[in-house]
GROMACS .gro file of C-alpha atoms in nm:
model
  196
    1UNK     CA    1   0.833   2.705   0.560
    2UNK     CA    2   0.672   2.404   0.601
    3UNK     CA    3   0.876   2.176   0.819
    4UNK     CA    4   0.830   1.830   0.650
    5UNK     CA    5   0.985   1.665   0.944
    6UNK     CA    6   0.742   1.704   1.163
    7UNK     CA    7   0.506   1.614   0.901
    8UNK     CA    8   0.609   1.252   0.858
    9UNK     CA    9   0.659   1.240   1.217
   10UNK     CA   10   1.050   1.160   1.220
   11UNK     CA   11   1.365   1.349   1.321
   12UNK     CA   12   1.589   1.544   1.098
   13UNK     CA   13   1.923   1.288   1.154
   14UNK     CA   14   1.638   0.923   1.030
   15UNK     CA   15   1.790   0.715   0.843
   16UNK     CA   16   1.619   0.649   0.456
   17UNK     CA   17   1.440   0.363   0.581
   18UNK     CA   18   1.296   0.519   0.877
   19UNK     CA   19   1.125   0.789   0.645
   20UNK     CA   20   0.981   0.547   0.413
   21UNK     CA   21   0.849   0.354   0.701
   22UNK     CA   22   0.724   0.665   0.844
   23UNK     CA   23   0.593   0.774   0.573
   24UNK     CA   24   0.367   0.421   0.483
   25UNK     CA   25   0.237   0.472   0.784
   26UNK     CA   26   0.115   0.786   0.704
   27UNK     CA   27  -0.023   0.712   0.410
   28UNK     CA   28  -0.186   0.417   0.580
   29UNK     CA   29  -0.349   0.595   0.858
   30UNK     CA   30  -0.462   0.903   0.652
   31UNK     CA   31  -0.576   0.775   0.340
   32UNK     CA   32  -0.884   0.923   0.223
   33UNK     CA   33  -1.105   0.647   0.152
   34UNK     CA   34  -1.100   0.559   0.535
   35UNK     CA   35  -1.332   0.878   0.620
   36UNK     CA   36  -1.664   1.053   0.470
   37UNK     CA   37  -1.745   1.432   0.466
   38UNK     CA   38  -1.510   1.711   0.649
   39UNK     CA   39  -1.292   1.376   0.815
   40UNK     CA   40  -1.204   1.252   0.448
   41UNK     CA   41  -1.102   1.614   0.271
   42UNK     CA   42  -0.873   1.681   0.606
   43UNK     CA   43  -0.768   1.329   0.495
   44UNK     CA   44  -0.662   1.440   0.159
   45UNK     CA   45  -0.497   1.764   0.183
   46UNK     CA   46  -0.265   1.519   0.483
   47UNK     CA   47  -0.216   1.333   0.239
   48UNK     CA   48  -0.073   1.563  -0.019
   49UNK     CA   49   0.143   1.721   0.299
   50UNK     CA   50   0.272   1.386   0.317
   51UNK     CA   51   0.351   1.285   0.015
   52UNK     CA   52   0.542   1.611  -0.085
   53UNK     CA   53   0.728   1.598   0.225
   54UNK     CA   54   0.886   1.211   0.154
   55UNK     CA   55   0.899   1.339  -0.235
   56UNK     CA   56   1.114   1.604  -0.051
   57UNK     CA   57   1.327   1.356   0.187
   58UNK     CA   58   1.347   1.046   0.039
   59UNK     CA   59   1.513   1.209  -0.269
   60UNK     CA   60   1.841   1.323  -0.140
   61UNK     CA   61   1.936   1.671  -0.339
   62UNK     CA   62   1.613   1.779  -0.284
   63UNK     CA   63   1.677   1.634   0.138
   64UNK     CA   64   1.990   1.836   0.129
   65UNK     CA   65   1.884   2.129  -0.029
   66UNK     CA   66   1.571   2.121   0.218
   67UNK     CA   67   1.787   2.090   0.526
   68UNK     CA   68   2.046   2.373   0.354
   69UNK     CA   69   1.730   2.615   0.379
   70UNK     CA   70   1.596   2.527   0.756
   71UNK     CA   71   1.923   2.540   0.850
   72UNK     CA   72   1.974   2.951   0.674
   73UNK     CA   73   1.602   3.006   0.840
   74UNK     CA   74   1.731   2.886   1.155
   75UNK     CA   75   2.032   3.104   1.168
   76UNK     CA   76   1.820   3.446   1.003
   77UNK     CA   77   1.647   3.381   1.279
   78UNK     CA   78   1.868   3.304   1.551
   79UNK     CA   79   2.117   3.604   1.426
   80UNK     CA   80   1.813   3.832   1.337
   81UNK     CA   81   1.906   3.861   0.980
   82UNK     CA   82   1.622   3.991   0.763
   83UNK     CA   83   1.730   3.672   0.497
   84UNK     CA   84   2.048   3.484   0.385
   85UNK     CA   85   2.184   3.495   0.068
   86UNK     CA   86   1.974   3.208  -0.171
   87UNK     CA   87   2.167   2.899  -0.259
   88UNK     CA   88   2.298   2.873  -0.590
   89UNK     CA   89   2.110   2.608  -0.641
   90UNK     CA   90   1.772   2.713  -0.479
   91UNK     CA   91   1.653   2.760  -0.897
   92UNK     CA   92   1.721   2.389  -0.935
   93UNK     CA   93   1.534   2.300  -0.602
   94UNK     CA   94   1.215   2.519  -0.674
   95UNK     CA   95   1.143   2.350  -1.018
   96UNK     CA   96   1.273   2.019  -0.839
   97UNK     CA   97   0.968   2.141  -0.606
   98UNK     CA   98   0.704   2.210  -0.880
   99UNK     CA   99   0.788   1.842  -1.058
  100UNK     CA  100   0.789   1.643  -0.722
  101UNK     CA  101   0.420   1.895  -0.702
  102UNK     CA  102   0.300   1.717  -1.031
  103UNK     CA  103   0.401   1.367  -0.948
  104UNK     CA  104   0.187   1.404  -0.663
  105UNK     CA  105  -0.133   1.490  -0.809
  106UNK     CA  106   0.022   1.208  -1.097
  107UNK     CA  107   0.001   0.948  -0.780
  108UNK     CA  108  -0.317   1.064  -0.627
  109UNK     CA  109  -0.551   1.011  -0.932
  110UNK     CA  110  -0.352   0.712  -1.016
  111UNK     CA  111  -0.478   0.578  -0.668
  112UNK     CA  112  -0.782   0.678  -0.729
  113UNK     CA  113  -0.803   0.487  -1.064
  114UNK     CA  114  -0.729   0.130  -0.948
  115UNK     CA  115  -0.790  -0.057  -1.306
  116UNK     CA  116  -1.034  -0.296  -1.219
  117UNK     CA  117  -0.865  -0.669  -1.156
  118UNK     CA  118  -0.605  -0.639  -1.141
  119UNK     CA  119  -0.409  -0.757  -0.826
  120UNK     CA  120  -0.336  -0.430  -0.653
  121UNK     CA  121  -0.706  -0.321  -0.682
  122UNK     CA  122  -0.844  -0.626  -0.522
  123UNK     CA  123  -0.578  -0.538  -0.228
  124UNK     CA  124  -0.734  -0.213  -0.170
  125UNK     CA  125  -1.099  -0.347  -0.216
  126UNK     CA  126  -1.025  -0.610   0.047
  127UNK     CA  127  -0.881  -0.364   0.295
  128UNK     CA  128  -1.085  -0.142   0.205
  129UNK     CA  129  -1.422  -0.366   0.278
  130UNK     CA  130  -1.262  -0.457   0.600
  131UNK     CA  131  -1.240  -0.156   0.759
  132UNK     CA  132  -1.549  -0.081   0.629
  133UNK     CA  133  -1.739  -0.357   0.772
  134UNK     CA  134  -1.795  -0.251   1.117
  135UNK     CA  135  -1.915   0.112   0.965
  136UNK     CA  136  -2.173   0.039   0.747
  137UNK     CA  137  -2.470  -0.230   0.631
  138UNK     CA  138  -2.405  -0.185   0.281
  139UNK     CA  139  -2.104  -0.232   0.305
  140UNK     CA  140  -2.137  -0.608   0.476
  141UNK     CA  141  -2.370  -0.670   0.211
  142UNK     CA  142  -2.085  -0.630  -0.058
  143UNK     CA  143  -1.884  -0.873   0.168
  144UNK     CA  144  -2.159  -1.167   0.219
  145UNK     CA  145  -2.206  -1.105  -0.171
  146UNK     CA  146  -1.794  -1.147  -0.185
  147UNK     CA  147  -1.740  -1.424   0.064
  148UNK     CA  148  -2.077  -1.648  -0.177
  149UNK     CA  149  -1.841  -1.612  -0.481
  150UNK     CA  150  -1.576  -1.652  -0.272
  151UNK     CA  151  -1.749  -1.963  -0.156
  152UNK     CA  152  -1.859  -2.110  -0.453
  153UNK     CA  153  -1.535  -2.042  -0.641
  154UNK     CA  154  -1.382  -2.323  -0.346
  155UNK     CA  155  -1.664  -2.554  -0.420
  156UNK     CA  156  -1.625  -2.519  -0.803
  157UNK     CA  157  -1.257  -2.618  -0.750
  158UNK     CA  158  -1.250  -2.907  -0.509
  159UNK     CA  159  -1.527  -3.080  -0.772
  160UNK     CA  160  -1.354  -2.977  -1.057
  161UNK     CA  161  -1.028  -3.130  -0.857
  162UNK     CA  162  -1.242  -3.450  -0.791
  163UNK     CA  163  -1.332  -3.508  -1.131
  164UNK     CA  164  -1.007  -3.434  -1.250
  165UNK     CA  165  -0.920  -3.779  -1.007
  166UNK     CA  166  -1.196  -3.971  -1.110
  167UNK     CA  167  -1.095  -3.916  -1.487
  168UNK     CA  168  -0.729  -3.997  -1.419
  169UNK     CA  169  -0.830  -4.297  -1.201
  170UNK     CA  170  -1.003  -4.507  -1.541
  171UNK     CA  171  -0.689  -4.392  -1.791
  172UNK     CA  172  -0.468  -4.681  -1.781
  173UNK     CA  173  -0.223  -4.546  -1.822
  174UNK     CA  174  -0.242  -4.319  -1.454
  175UNK     CA  175  -0.394  -4.551  -1.285
  176UNK     CA  176  -0.146  -4.717  -1.139
  177UNK     CA  177   0.015  -4.389  -1.062
  178UNK     CA  178  -0.372  -4.282  -0.903
  179UNK     CA  179  -0.321  -4.639  -0.684
  180UNK     CA  180   0.042  -4.527  -0.562
  181UNK     CA  181  -0.074  -4.209  -0.488
  182UNK     CA  182  -0.416  -4.352  -0.273
  183UNK     CA  183  -0.295  -4.662  -0.141
  184UNK     CA  184   0.097  -4.661  -0.079
  185UNK     CA  185   0.122  -4.272   0.046
  186UNK     CA  186   0.128  -4.259   0.421
  187UNK     CA  187  -0.054  -3.925   0.461
  188UNK     CA  188  -0.346  -4.091   0.261
  189UNK     CA  189  -0.330  -4.394   0.463
  190UNK     CA  190  -0.341  -4.207   0.801
  191UNK     CA  191  -0.672  -3.994   0.650
  192UNK     CA  192  -0.774  -4.299   0.548
  193UNK     CA  193  -0.764  -4.418   0.924
  194UNK     CA  194  -0.917  -4.096   1.108
  195UNK     CA  195  -1.205  -4.189   0.881
  196UNK     CA  196  -1.255  -4.552   0.911
   0.00000   0.00000   0.00000
């Protein structure tokens, strides 16, 4: 039987919050996209174990059943018993465990299929690009292209804001407000003194 506490590197008496934190740390550490070749296969296997362990230990019912099995297993080893009587909820536990494996596979499939253009995909791409920066010249080139696009977007935004300001200056209704903003605002006066 797998020791899920060892997989998540937590104490069996750890709180739900500690288990969750340990899970997030290990998922970041062993994310398969961070590795290549044999290390990537090992990371995929490790992520499966981590997800399975987290699914069991984060669910109170499954954790209780798991703890009972560990206790019974330890007791049988100490007393030399061949096997203890299975728990009445053993079938439910096995069904939950199969369901958790299915959910884990679905989770991994979703991790591989980020929707293009979503905020999560952008964040993941940014993390991945920054991590791979030191490893790959091709990734460095991708980052340069993305950076050029970002700089261009910032410049275009500044130009649009300036054009809107100029338009507001020449509209009679907003001219007074623009004058107040530029000439009577202490912040703008301070900035004007710096550049004059």
